[in-house]
mmCIF file of C-alpha atoms in Angstrom:
data_model
loop_
_atom_site.group_PDB
_atom_site.id
_atom_site.type_symbol
_atom_site.label_atom_id
_atom_site.label_comp_id
_atom_site.label_asym_id
_atom_site.label_seq_id
_atom_site.Cartn_x
_atom_site.Cartn_y
_atom_site.Cartn_z
ATOM 1 C CA MET A 1 7.704 -11.399 8.704
ATOM 2 C CA THR A 2 9.997 -8.616 10.066
ATOM 3 C CA ILE A 3 9.069 -5.165 9.207
ATOM 4 C CA ARG A 4 11.867 -3.182 8.154
ATOM 5 C CA GLU A 5 10.717 0.279 8.072
ATOM 6 C CA ASP A 6 7.497 0.594 10.069
ATOM 7 C CA ARG A 7 6.616 4.287 8.420
ATOM 8 C CA PHE A 8 5.883 2.047 5.286
ATOM 9 C CA SER A 9 4.369 -0.891 6.547
ATOM 10 C CA ALA A 10 0.577 -2.325 5.976
ATOM 11 C CA SER A 11 -1.722 -4.691 7.852
ATOM 12 C CA ALA A 12 -4.849 -6.415 7.049
ATOM 13 C CA LEU A 13 -7.486 -8.584 9.132
ATOM 14 C CA ILE A 14 -8.232 -11.623 6.944
ATOM 15 C CA ASP A 15 -10.549 -14.495 7.437
ATOM 16 C CA ASP A 16 -8.906 -17.957 6.968
ATOM 17 C CA PRO A 17 -10.367 -21.315 7.900
ATOM 18 C CA SER A 18 -9.169 -21.123 11.342
ATOM 19 C CA GLY A 19 -10.724 -17.748 11.937
ATOM 20 C CA PRO A 20 -9.740 -14.024 11.872
ATOM 21 C CA ARG A 21 -5.934 -13.591 11.403
ATOM 22 C CA ARG A 22 -3.770 -10.758 11.105
ATOM 23 C CA VAL A 23 -1.285 -10.404 8.137
ATOM 24 C CA ASP A 24 1.394 -7.595 8.171
ATOM 25 C CA PHE A 25 3.367 -6.010 5.065
ATOM 26 C CA ASP A 26 6.479 -4.504 4.710
ATOM 27 C CA ASP A 27 4.868 -1.957 2.247
ATOM 28 C CA PRO A 28 1.453 -1.028 0.763
ATOM 29 C CA GLY A 29 2.524 -2.935 -2.443
ATOM 30 C CA CYS A 30 2.790 -5.980 -0.698
ATOM 31 C CA LEU A 31 -0.810 -5.668 0.517
ATOM 32 C CA LEU A 32 -2.182 -4.765 -2.869
ATOM 33 C CA ASP A 33 -0.446 -7.631 -4.462
ATOM 34 C CA HIS A 34 -1.620 -10.154 -1.831
ATOM 35 C CA GLN A 35 -5.312 -9.090 -2.363
ATOM 36 C CA ARG A 36 -4.687 -9.413 -6.100
ATOM 37 C CA GLU A 37 -2.982 -12.535 -5.903
ATOM 38 C CA HIS A 38 -5.585 -14.338 -3.510
ATOM 39 C CA PRO A 39 -9.026 -13.063 -4.555
ATOM 40 C CA GLU A 40 -10.506 -16.093 -2.546
ATOM 41 C CA VAL A 41 -9.323 -14.225 0.829
ATOM 42 C CA ARG A 42 -11.808 -12.112 2.365
ATOM 43 C CA PHE A 43 -10.144 -8.913 3.729
ATOM 44 C CA ARG A 44 -12.047 -7.570 6.758
ATOM 45 C CA SER A 45 -10.174 -4.465 7.014
ATOM 46 C CA ALA A 46 -6.662 -2.972 5.785
ATOM 47 C CA HIS A 47 -5.008 -0.208 7.223
ATOM 48 C CA VAL A 48 -1.620 1.579 6.287
ATOM 49 C CA ARG A 49 0.800 3.707 8.022
ATOM 50 C CA ASP A 50 0.641 7.271 7.443
ATOM 51 C CA ALA A 51 4.077 8.063 5.969
ATOM 52 C CA GLY A 52 4.493 11.607 7.878
ATOM 53 C CA THR A 53 2.966 10.675 11.321
ATOM 54 C CA GLY A 54 3.420 7.006 11.593
ATOM 55 C CA ALA A 55 -0.346 6.823 12.523
ATOM 56 C CA TRP A 56 -2.303 3.863 11.402
ATOM 57 C CA VAL A 57 -4.782 4.740 8.532
ATOM 58 C CA GLU A 58 -7.668 2.493 6.926
ATOM 59 C CA ALA A 59 -6.598 2.018 3.838
ATOM 60 C CA ASP A 60 -9.948 2.919 2.097
ATOM 61 C CA SER A 61 -9.674 6.332 3.423
ATOM 62 C CA ALA A 62 -6.051 7.119 2.906
ATOM 63 C CA TRP A 63 -4.491 9.349 0.254
ATOM 64 C CA PHE A 64 -1.566 7.898 -1.676
ATOM 65 C CA VAL A 65 1.263 9.075 -3.693
ATOM 66 C CA LEU A 66 3.194 6.762 -6.014
ATOM 67 C CA SER A 67 6.731 7.485 -7.243
ATOM 68 C CA ASP A 68 10.132 6.001 -8.181
ATOM 69 C CA ARG A 69 11.314 8.967 -6.067
ATOM 70 C CA ILE A 70 9.920 7.598 -2.639
ATOM 71 C CA ALA A 71 12.348 4.883 -1.383
ATOM 72 C CA THR A 72 10.221 2.324 0.449
ATOM 73 C CA PRO A 73 11.379 -1.384 1.813
ATOM 74 C CA MET A 74 10.147 -3.197 -0.844
ATOM 75 C CA ALA A 75 10.634 -0.428 -3.805
ATOM 76 C CA SER A 76 7.030 0.068 -4.584
ATOM 77 C CA GLY A 77 7.363 4.251 -4.077
ATOM 78 C CA ILE A 78 3.996 4.088 -2.315
ATOM 79 C CA ALA A 79 3.553 6.524 0.659
ATOM 80 C CA ALA A 80 0.280 6.611 2.699
ATOM 81 C CA TYR A 81 -1.071 9.715 4.056
ATOM 82 C CA ALA A 82 -4.034 10.162 6.141
ATOM 83 C CA ASN A 83 -4.280 14.165 5.609
ATOM 84 C CA PRO A 84 -4.765 14.925 1.919
ATOM 85 C CA ALA A 85 -2.741 18.149 2.095
ATOM 86 C CA GLU A 86 0.253 16.219 3.270
ATOM 87 C CA ALA A 87 -0.357 13.717 0.438
ATOM 88 C CA ARG A 88 -0.285 16.923 -2.004
ATOM 89 C CA ASP A 89 2.954 18.312 -0.383
ATOM 90 C CA LYS A 90 4.533 15.001 -0.902
ATOM 91 C CA ALA A 91 3.227 14.453 -4.378
ATOM 92 C CA ARG A 92 4.576 18.270 -5.337
ATOM 93 C CA GLU A 93 7.617 17.307 -4.171
ATOM 94 C CA VAL A 94 8.009 14.083 -6.023
ATOM 95 C CA GLY A 95 6.016 15.605 -9.221
ATOM 96 C CA GLU A 96 3.449 13.095 -9.050
ATOM 97 C CA ALA A 97 -0.292 13.189 -8.253
ATOM 98 C CA VAL A 98 -1.959 12.017 -5.349
ATOM 99 C CA ILE A 99 -4.531 9.009 -5.966
ATOM 100 C CA ASP A 100 -6.922 7.086 -3.880
ATOM 101 C CA LEU A 101 -6.953 3.316 -3.185
ATOM 102 C CA GLY A 102 -8.663 2.427 -6.213
ATOM 103 C CA SER A 103 -6.640 4.508 -8.809
ATOM 104 C CA LEU A 104 -3.372 3.046 -6.593
ATOM 105 C CA ARG A 105 -4.587 -0.649 -7.215
ATOM 106 C CA GLU A 106 -4.620 -0.090 -10.827
ATOM 107 C CA ALA A 107 -1.377 1.765 -11.191
ATOM 108 C CA ARG A 108 -0.133 -0.914 -8.569
ATOM 109 C CA ARG A 109 -1.114 -3.448 -11.264
ATOM 110 C CA ALA A 110 0.365 -1.649 -14.263
ATOM 111 C CA PHE A 111 3.576 -1.302 -12.593
ATOM 112 C CA MET A 112 4.071 -5.188 -11.478
ATOM 113 C CA GLU A 113 3.023 -6.040 -15.246
ATOM 114 C CA GLN A 114 5.434 -3.294 -16.568
ATOM 115 C CA ARG A 115 8.195 -4.482 -14.344
ATOM 116 C CA TYR A 116 7.669 -8.050 -14.373
ATOM 117 C CA GLY A 117 5.366 -9.013 -17.503
ATOM 118 C CA SER A 118 2.705 -9.973 -15.205
ATOM 119 C CA PRO A 119 0.930 -8.574 -12.629
ATOM 120 C CA ASP A 120 1.290 -11.598 -10.722
ATOM 121 C CA ARG A 121 5.304 -11.953 -10.822
#
């Protein structure tokens, strides 16, 4: 996959029949969709790009802001941050809250259901 805008990209290390494999995503929303759509796949790790610094951050420890006012490559509106203060600044800017990965999963599922009538498109 070609990554169109690196500062919103995500990556995962998964187990597949031939061994560990890296999977890259244009957007954190695509990573979440892949996890939900493929529950049989074991994810060894998942990382997201910090929208401010571009550094890789473990998805489990990142802070997220979800807003339709954040333009992302696949229109998820998800921005990830390593620093909670930077996430709070972005959240204030777009009028949203800072959420963790668990809350983001639920919000993404609800978004997909609202937009497509099903969380699995």
